[in-house]
Amino acid sequence: APTVIGDTVFSCLQDHQVRATRLSTGEVFWTTRLRSVPRAWRPRNSIVARGVHISGEVDVVGVRTSDGTEVWRYADSGTYLIPDLYLGTDGEHVAFGARGGDVVLLDAATGAVRWRRTLMRDTASAFGAPVFVDGAVVYIRQRLAFEPPDGEPIAFALEVATGETRW
């Protein structure tokens, strides 16, 4: 999904490109082709935080909003993160689910890992984007339908500062 900040819309295109377009005129500021990834790139969502447009499916990638230069990349052992990668932000950090039932928190400006926390060691998938509220990241995982207890969603709240479980 596109992200709008002020008079600029940031779009992730299926051909591995990110584009910044002026809403008022339709003028394209910049288009950046990201390094090749091993499959079709169709990000579920994208966010902007600390001057960086952040999107991802195979890797999570941050590009500078002013000119489209790639400033950081988070790769999870060269494999896909999770089938339904949704990103959340509080304006300073980026949170998302990673392979193996983990949640990862990155610094939005630098891509530095703040913490990585294992929640579930199974094949569960994300259930929407993580939400930041009152110093916590709320993240919902959903077990697959064939897993007991019948695809039930499970919510977690993790402390932004430490990654420790609040509930």
Coordinates of N, CA and C in Angstrom, one line a residue:
A1 N 0.8 -1.2 0.0 CA 0.0 0.0 0.0 C 0.9 1.2 0.0
P2 N 0.5 2.3 -0.7 CA 1.3 3.5 -0.7 C 1.2 4.2 0.6
T3 N 2.2 5.0 0.9 CA 2.3 5.8 2.1 C 2.4 7.3 1.7
V4 N 1.5 8.1 2.3 CA 1.5 9.5 2.0 C 2.0 10.3 3.2
I5 N 3.0 11.2 2.9 CA 3.6 12.1 3.9 C 3.6 13.5 3.2
G6 N 2.8 14.4 3.8 CA 2.7 15.7 3.2 C 2.2 15.7 1.8
D7 N 2.9 16.2 0.8 CA 2.5 16.2 -0.6 C 3.2 15.1 -1.4
T8 N 3.7 14.1 -0.7 CA 4.5 13.1 -1.4 C 3.8 11.7 -1.1
V9 N 3.7 10.9 -2.2 CA 3.2 9.5 -2.0 C 4.4 8.6 -2.4
F10 N 4.6 7.7 -1.5 CA 5.7 6.7 -1.7 C 5.0 5.4 -2.1
S11 N 5.4 4.8 -3.3 CA 4.8 3.6 -3.8 C 5.8 2.5 -4.0
C12 N 5.4 1.3 -3.6 CA 6.3 0.1 -3.9 C 5.7 -0.5 -5.2
L13 N 6.5 -0.6 -6.2 CA 6.0 -1.2 -7.5 C 6.5 -2.7 -7.6
Q14 N 5.8 -3.5 -8.3 CA 6.1 -4.9 -8.4 C 7.4 -5.3 -9.1
D15 N 8.0 -4.3 -9.7 CA 9.3 -4.6 -10.4 C 10.5 -4.2 -9.6
H16 N 10.3 -4.3 -8.2 CA 11.4 -4.0 -7.3 C 11.8 -2.5 -7.3
Q17 N 10.8 -1.7 -7.6 CA 11.1 -0.2 -7.5 C 10.3 0.4 -6.4
V18 N 10.8 1.5 -5.9 CA 10.1 2.4 -5.0 C 10.1 3.8 -5.6
R19 N 9.0 4.4 -5.6 CA 8.8 5.7 -6.3 C 8.2 6.8 -5.4
A20 N 8.7 8.0 -5.5 CA 8.2 9.2 -4.8 C 7.5 10.1 -5.8
T21 N 6.3 10.4 -5.6 CA 5.5 11.2 -6.5 C 4.8 12.4 -5.8
R22 N 4.9 13.6 -6.4 CA 4.2 14.7 -5.8 C 2.7 14.6 -6.0
L23 N 1.9 14.6 -4.9 CA 0.5 14.4 -5.1 C -0.2 15.6 -5.9
S24 N 0.2 16.8 -5.6 CA -0.4 17.9 -6.3 C -0.2 18.0 -7.8
T25 N 0.9 17.5 -8.3 CA 1.2 17.6 -9.7 C 1.4 16.3 -10.4
G26 N 1.6 15.2 -9.7 CA 1.9 13.9 -10.3 C 3.3 13.8 -10.8
E27 N 4.2 14.8 -10.5 CA 5.6 14.7 -10.8 C 6.3 13.7 -10.0
V28 N 7.1 12.8 -10.7 CA 7.9 11.8 -10.0 C 9.2 12.5 -9.5
F29 N 9.4 12.4 -8.2 CA 10.7 13.0 -7.6 C 11.8 12.1 -7.9
W30 N 11.6 10.8 -7.6 CA 12.7 9.8 -7.8 C 12.0 8.4 -7.9
T31 N 12.8 7.5 -8.6 CA 12.4 6.1 -8.6 C 13.7 5.3 -8.3
T32 N 13.6 4.4 -7.4 CA 14.8 3.6 -7.1 C 14.5 2.1 -7.3
R33 N 15.4 1.5 -8.1 CA 15.3 0.0 -8.2 C 16.1 -0.6 -7.2
L34 N 15.5 -1.4 -6.3 CA 16.2 -2.1 -5.3 C 16.9 -3.3 -5.8
R35 N 17.9 -3.7 -5.1 CA 18.7 -4.9 -5.5 C 17.7 -6.0 -5.8
S36 N 18.1 -6.9 -6.7 CA 17.2 -8.0 -7.0 C 16.9 -8.9 -5.8
V37 N 15.7 -9.4 -5.7 CA 15.3 -10.3 -4.7 C 14.8 -11.6 -5.4
P38 N 14.9 -12.7 -4.7 CA 14.6 -14.0 -5.4 C 13.2 -14.3 -5.8
R39 N 12.2 -13.5 -5.6 CA 10.9 -13.7 -6.0 C 10.2 -12.4 -6.3
A40 N 9.0 -12.5 -6.8 CA 8.2 -11.3 -7.0 C 8.1 -10.5 -5.7
W41 N 8.2 -9.1 -5.8 CA 8.2 -8.3 -4.7 C 6.9 -7.6 -4.6
R42 N 6.1 -8.0 -3.6 CA 4.8 -7.4 -3.4 C 4.6 -7.0 -1.9
P43 N 5.2 -5.9 -1.4 CA 5.1 -5.6 0.0 C 3.6 -5.4 0.4
R44 N 3.3 -5.9 1.6 CA 2.0 -5.7 2.1 C 1.7 -4.3 2.5
N45 N 2.7 -3.6 3.1 CA 2.6 -2.2 3.5 C 3.9 -1.6 3.5
S46 N 3.9 -0.3 3.6 CA 5.2 0.5 3.7 C 4.9 1.6 4.7
I47 N 6.0 2.1 5.3 CA 5.9 3.1 6.3 C 7.0 4.1 6.1
V48 N 6.9 5.3 6.7 CA 7.9 6.3 6.6 C 8.2 6.7 8.1
A49 N 9.4 6.7 8.5 CA 9.8 7.1 9.8 C 11.3 7.7 9.8
R50 N 11.5 8.8 10.4 CA 12.8 9.4 10.5 C 13.5 9.6 9.2
G51 N 12.7 10.1 8.2 CA 13.2 10.4 6.9 C 13.5 9.2 6.0
V52 N 13.0 8.0 6.4 CA 13.3 6.8 5.7 C 12.0 6.1 5.3
H53 N 11.9 5.8 4.0 CA 10.7 5.0 3.5 C 11.2 3.5 3.7
I54 N 10.3 2.7 4.4 CA 10.6 1.4 4.7 C 9.6 0.4 4.2
S55 N 10.0 -0.6 3.5 CA 9.1 -1.6 2.9 C 9.8 -2.9 2.9
G56 N 9.1 -4.0 2.6 CA 9.8 -5.2 2.5 C 8.9 -6.4 2.3
E57 N 9.5 -7.5 1.8 CA 8.9 -8.8 1.7 C 9.9 -9.8 1.9
V58 N 11.0 -9.8 1.1 CA 12.1 -10.7 1.3 C 13.1 -10.1 2.3
D59 N 13.5 -8.9 2.1 CA 14.3 -8.1 3.0 C 13.4 -6.9 3.5
V60 N 13.8 -6.3 4.6 CA 13.2 -5.1 4.9 C 14.2 -4.0 4.5
V61 N 13.8 -3.0 3.7 CA 14.7 -2.1 3.1 C 14.3 -0.6 3.5
G62 N 15.3 0.2 3.9 CA 15.0 1.6 4.1 C 15.7 2.4 3.1
V63 N 14.9 3.3 2.4 CA 15.5 4.3 1.5 C 15.2 5.7 1.9
R64 N 16.2 6.6 1.7 CA 16.1 8.0 2.1 C 14.9 8.6 1.3
T65 N 14.0 9.3 2.0 CA 12.8 9.9 1.4 C 13.2 11.1 0.5
S66 N 14.3 11.7 0.7 CA 14.7 12.9 -0.1 C 15.2 12.5 -1.5
D67 N 15.8 11.4 -1.6 CA 16.4 11.0 -2.9 C 16.3 9.6 -3.3
G68 N 15.8 8.7 -2.5 CA 15.6 7.3 -2.9 C 16.8 6.4 -2.7
T69 N 17.9 7.0 -2.1 CA 19.1 6.2 -1.9 C 18.8 5.1 -0.8
E70 N 19.2 3.9 -1.1 CA 19.1 2.8 -0.1 C 20.1 3.1 1.1
V71 N 19.5 3.2 2.3 CA 20.4 3.5 3.4 C 20.6 2.3 4.4
W72 N 19.7 1.3 4.3 CA 19.9 0.1 5.1 C 19.0 -1.0 4.6
R73 N 19.4 -2.2 5.0 CA 18.7 -3.4 4.6 C 18.8 -4.4 5.7
Y74 N 17.7 -5.0 6.1 CA 17.7 -6.1 7.0 C 17.3 -7.4 6.3
A75 N 18.3 -8.3 6.3 CA 18.1 -9.6 5.6 C 18.1 -10.7 6.6
D76 N 17.1 -11.6 6.6 CA 17.0 -12.7 7.5 C 17.6 -13.9 6.9
S77 N 18.9 -14.1 7.0 CA 19.6 -15.2 6.5 C 19.4 -15.5 5.0
G78 N 19.1 -14.4 4.2 CA 18.9 -14.6 2.8 C 17.6 -15.2 2.4
T79 N 16.7 -15.4 3.4 CA 15.4 -16.1 3.1 C 14.3 -15.1 3.3
Y80 N 13.1 -15.5 2.9 CA 11.9 -14.6 3.2 C 11.7 -14.5 4.7
L81 N 11.2 -13.4 5.1 CA 10.9 -13.2 6.5 C 9.7 -14.0 6.9
I82 N 8.5 -13.6 6.6 CA 7.3 -14.4 6.8 C 6.4 -14.2 5.6
P83 N 5.5 -15.1 5.2 CA 4.7 -14.9 4.1 C 3.9 -13.6 4.0
D84 N 3.4 -13.2 5.2 CA 2.7 -11.9 5.3 C 3.4 -10.9 6.2
L85 N 4.3 -10.2 5.5 CA 5.2 -9.3 6.3 C 4.4 -7.9 6.4
Y86 N 4.1 -7.5 7.6 CA 3.5 -6.3 7.9 C 4.4 -5.5 8.8
L87 N 4.6 -4.2 8.5 CA 5.5 -3.3 9.2 C 4.7 -2.4 10.1
G88 N 5.2 -2.1 11.3 CA 4.6 -1.1 12.1 C 5.7 -0.1 12.6
T89 N 5.3 1.1 12.9 CA 6.2 2.1 13.4 C 5.6 3.0 14.5
D90 N 6.5 3.5 15.3 CA 6.1 4.6 16.3 C 6.8 5.9 15.9
G91 N 7.4 5.9 14.7 CA 8.1 7.1 14.3 C 9.6 7.0 14.5
E92 N 10.0 6.2 15.4 CA 11.4 6.0 15.7 C 11.9 4.6 15.4
H93 N 11.0 3.6 15.5 CA 11.4 2.2 15.3 C 10.5 1.6 14.3
V94 N 10.9 0.4 13.8 CA 10.1 -0.4 12.9 C 10.0 -1.8 13.5
A95 N 8.8 -2.4 13.6 CA 8.6 -3.7 14.1 C 8.0 -4.6 13.0
F96 N 8.3 -5.9 13.1 CA 7.7 -6.8 12.1 C 8.0 -8.2 12.6
G97 N 7.3 -9.2 12.1 CA 7.5 -10.6 12.4 C 8.5 -11.2 11.4
A98 N 9.3 -12.0 12.0 CA 10.4 -12.7 11.2 C 10.2 -14.2 11.2
R99 N 10.9 -14.8 10.3 CA 10.9 -16.3 10.2 C 11.1 -16.9 11.6
G100 N 10.4 -18.0 11.9 CA 10.7 -18.8 13.1 C 9.9 -18.3 14.3
G101 N 8.9 -17.4 14.1 CA 8.0 -16.9 15.2 C 8.6 -15.8 15.9
D102 N 9.6 -15.1 15.4 CA 10.2 -13.9 16.1 C 9.6 -12.6 15.7
V103 N 9.7 -11.6 16.6 CA 9.4 -10.2 16.3 C 10.7 -9.5 16.4
V104 N 10.9 -8.6 15.4 CA 12.2 -7.8 15.4 C 11.8 -6.3 15.5
L105 N 12.7 -5.6 16.2 CA 12.5 -4.1 16.3 C 13.8 -3.5 15.8
L106 N 13.7 -2.6 14.8 CA 14.9 -2.0 14.3 C 14.8 -0.5 14.5
D107 N 15.9 0.2 14.5 CA 15.9 1.7 14.5 C 15.6 2.1 13.1
A108 N 14.6 3.0 12.9 CA 14.1 3.3 11.6 C 15.1 4.1 10.8
A109 N 15.9 4.9 11.4 CA 16.9 5.7 10.6 C 18.1 4.9 10.2
T110 N 18.5 3.9 11.0 CA 19.8 3.2 10.7 C 19.6 1.7 10.3
G111 N 18.4 1.1 10.6 CA 18.2 -0.3 10.4 C 18.9 -1.2 11.4
A112 N 19.5 -0.6 12.5 CA 20.2 -1.3 13.5 C 19.1 -2.1 14.3
V113 N 19.4 -3.4 14.6 CA 18.5 -4.2 15.4 C 18.6 -3.8 16.8
R114 N 17.4 -3.4 17.4 CA 17.3 -3.1 18.8 C 17.1 -4.3 19.6
W115 N 16.2 -5.2 19.1 CA 16.0 -6.5 19.7 C 15.3 -7.4 18.8
R116 N 15.4 -8.7 19.1 CA 14.7 -9.8 18.3 C 14.2 -10.8 19.4
R117 N 12.9 -11.0 19.4 CA 12.3 -11.8 20.5 C 11.5 -13.0 19.9
T118 N 11.8 -14.2 20.3 CA 11.0 -15.4 19.9 C 9.7 -15.4 20.6
L119 N 8.6 -15.5 19.9 CA 7.3 -15.6 20.5 C 6.7 -17.0 20.4
M120 N 6.8 -17.5 19.1 CA 6.2 -18.9 18.9 C 7.1 -19.6 17.9
R121 N 7.5 -20.8 18.2 CA 8.3 -21.6 17.3 C 7.4 -22.5 16.5
D122 N 6.7 -21.9 15.6 CA 5.9 -22.7 14.7 C 5.7 -22.0 13.4
T123 N 4.7 -22.4 12.6 CA 4.5 -21.8 11.3 C 3.4 -20.7 11.3
A124 N 3.2 -20.1 12.4 CA 2.2 -19.1 12.5 C 2.5 -17.9 11.6
S125 N 1.5 -17.2 11.2 CA 1.7 -16.0 10.3 C 1.2 -14.8 11.1
A126 N 1.6 -13.6 10.5 CA 1.2 -12.3 11.1 C -0.3 -12.1 10.9
F127 N -0.9 -11.3 11.7 CA -2.3 -11.0 11.6 C -2.4 -9.5 11.6
G128 N -1.9 -8.8 10.6 CA -1.8 -7.4 10.5 C -0.5 -6.8 11.0
A129 N -0.4 -5.5 10.9 CA 0.8 -4.8 11.3 C 0.9 -4.6 12.8
P130 N 2.1 -4.7 13.3 CA 2.3 -4.4 14.8 C 1.9 -3.0 15.1
V131 N 1.3 -2.8 16.3 CA 0.8 -1.5 16.7 C 1.6 -1.0 17.9
F132 N 2.1 0.2 17.9 CA 2.8 0.8 19.1 C 1.8 1.5 19.9
V133 N 1.8 1.2 21.2 CA 0.9 1.9 22.1 C 1.5 1.9 23.5
D134 N 1.6 3.0 24.2 CA 2.0 3.2 25.6 C 3.3 2.4 25.9
G135 N 4.3 2.6 25.0 CA 5.6 2.0 25.2 C 5.7 0.5 24.9
A136 N 4.7 0.0 24.3 CA 4.7 -1.4 23.9 C 4.4 -1.6 22.4
V137 N 4.9 -2.7 21.9 CA 4.5 -3.2 20.6 C 3.5 -4.3 20.7
V138 N 2.3 -4.1 20.2 CA 1.3 -5.2 20.2 C 1.3 -5.9 18.9
Y139 N 1.5 -7.2 19.0 CA 1.7 -8.0 17.8 C 0.8 -9.2 17.9
I140 N 0.1 -9.5 16.8 CA -0.8 -10.7 16.8 C -0.3 -11.7 15.8
R141 N -0.2 -12.9 16.3 CA 0.2 -14.1 15.4 C -1.1 -14.9 15.3
Q142 N -1.2 -15.6 14.2 CA -2.3 -16.6 14.0 C -1.7 -17.9 13.6
R143 N -2.1 -18.9 14.3 CA -1.7 -20.3 13.9 C -2.4 -20.6 12.6
L144 N -1.8 -21.5 11.9 CA -2.4 -21.9 10.6 C -3.6 -22.8 11.0
A145 N -4.5 -23.0 10.1 CA -5.8 -23.7 10.3 C -5.6 -25.1 10.8
F146 N -4.5 -25.8 10.3 CA -4.4 -27.2 10.6 C -3.7 -27.4 12.0
E147 N -3.3 -26.2 12.6 CA -2.6 -26.3 13.9 C -3.6 -26.1 15.1
P148 N -3.4 -26.9 16.1 CA -4.3 -26.7 17.2 C -3.9 -25.4 17.9
P149 N -4.7 -24.6 18.5 CA -6.1 -24.8 18.6 C -6.9 -24.1 17.5
D150 N -7.0 -24.7 16.3 CA -7.8 -24.3 15.2 C -7.6 -22.9 14.7
G151 N -6.3 -22.5 14.5 CA -6.0 -21.2 13.9 C -6.3 -20.0 14.8
E152 N -6.4 -20.2 16.0 CA -6.7 -19.1 17.0 C -5.6 -18.0 17.0
P153 N -6.0 -16.7 16.9 CA -5.0 -15.7 17.0 C -4.5 -15.5 18.4
I154 N -3.3 -15.1 18.6 CA -2.7 -14.9 19.9 C -2.0 -13.5 19.9
A155 N -2.3 -12.7 20.9 CA -1.8 -11.4 21.0 C -0.7 -11.3 22.0
F156 N 0.3 -10.5 21.7 CA 1.5 -10.3 22.6 C 1.7 -8.8 22.7
A157 N 2.1 -8.3 23.8 CA 2.6 -6.9 24.0 C 4.0 -7.0 24.5
L158 N 4.9 -6.4 23.8 CA 6.3 -6.4 24.1 C 6.8 -5.0 24.4
E159 N 7.7 -4.8 25.4 CA 8.2 -3.5 25.8 C 9.1 -3.0 24.6
V160 N 8.9 -1.8 24.2 CA 9.7 -1.3 23.1 C 11.2 -1.2 23.6
A161 N 11.4 -0.7 24.8 CA 12.8 -0.5 25.3 C 13.6 -1.8 25.4
T162 N 12.9 -2.9 25.7 CA 13.7 -4.1 26.0 C 13.3 -5.4 25.2
G163 N 12.1 -5.4 24.7 CA 11.6 -6.6 24.0 C 11.0 -7.6 25.0
E164 N 11.0 -7.3 26.3 CA 10.4 -8.2 27.3 C 8.9 -8.2 27.1
T165 N 8.3 -9.4 27.5 CA 6.9 -9.6 27.3 C 6.1 -8.8 28.4
R166 N 5.2 -8.0 28.0 CA 4.3 -7.3 29.0 C 3.1 -8.2 29.3
W167 N 2.5 -8.8 28.2 CA 1.5 -9.7 28.4 C 1.4 -10.5 27.1

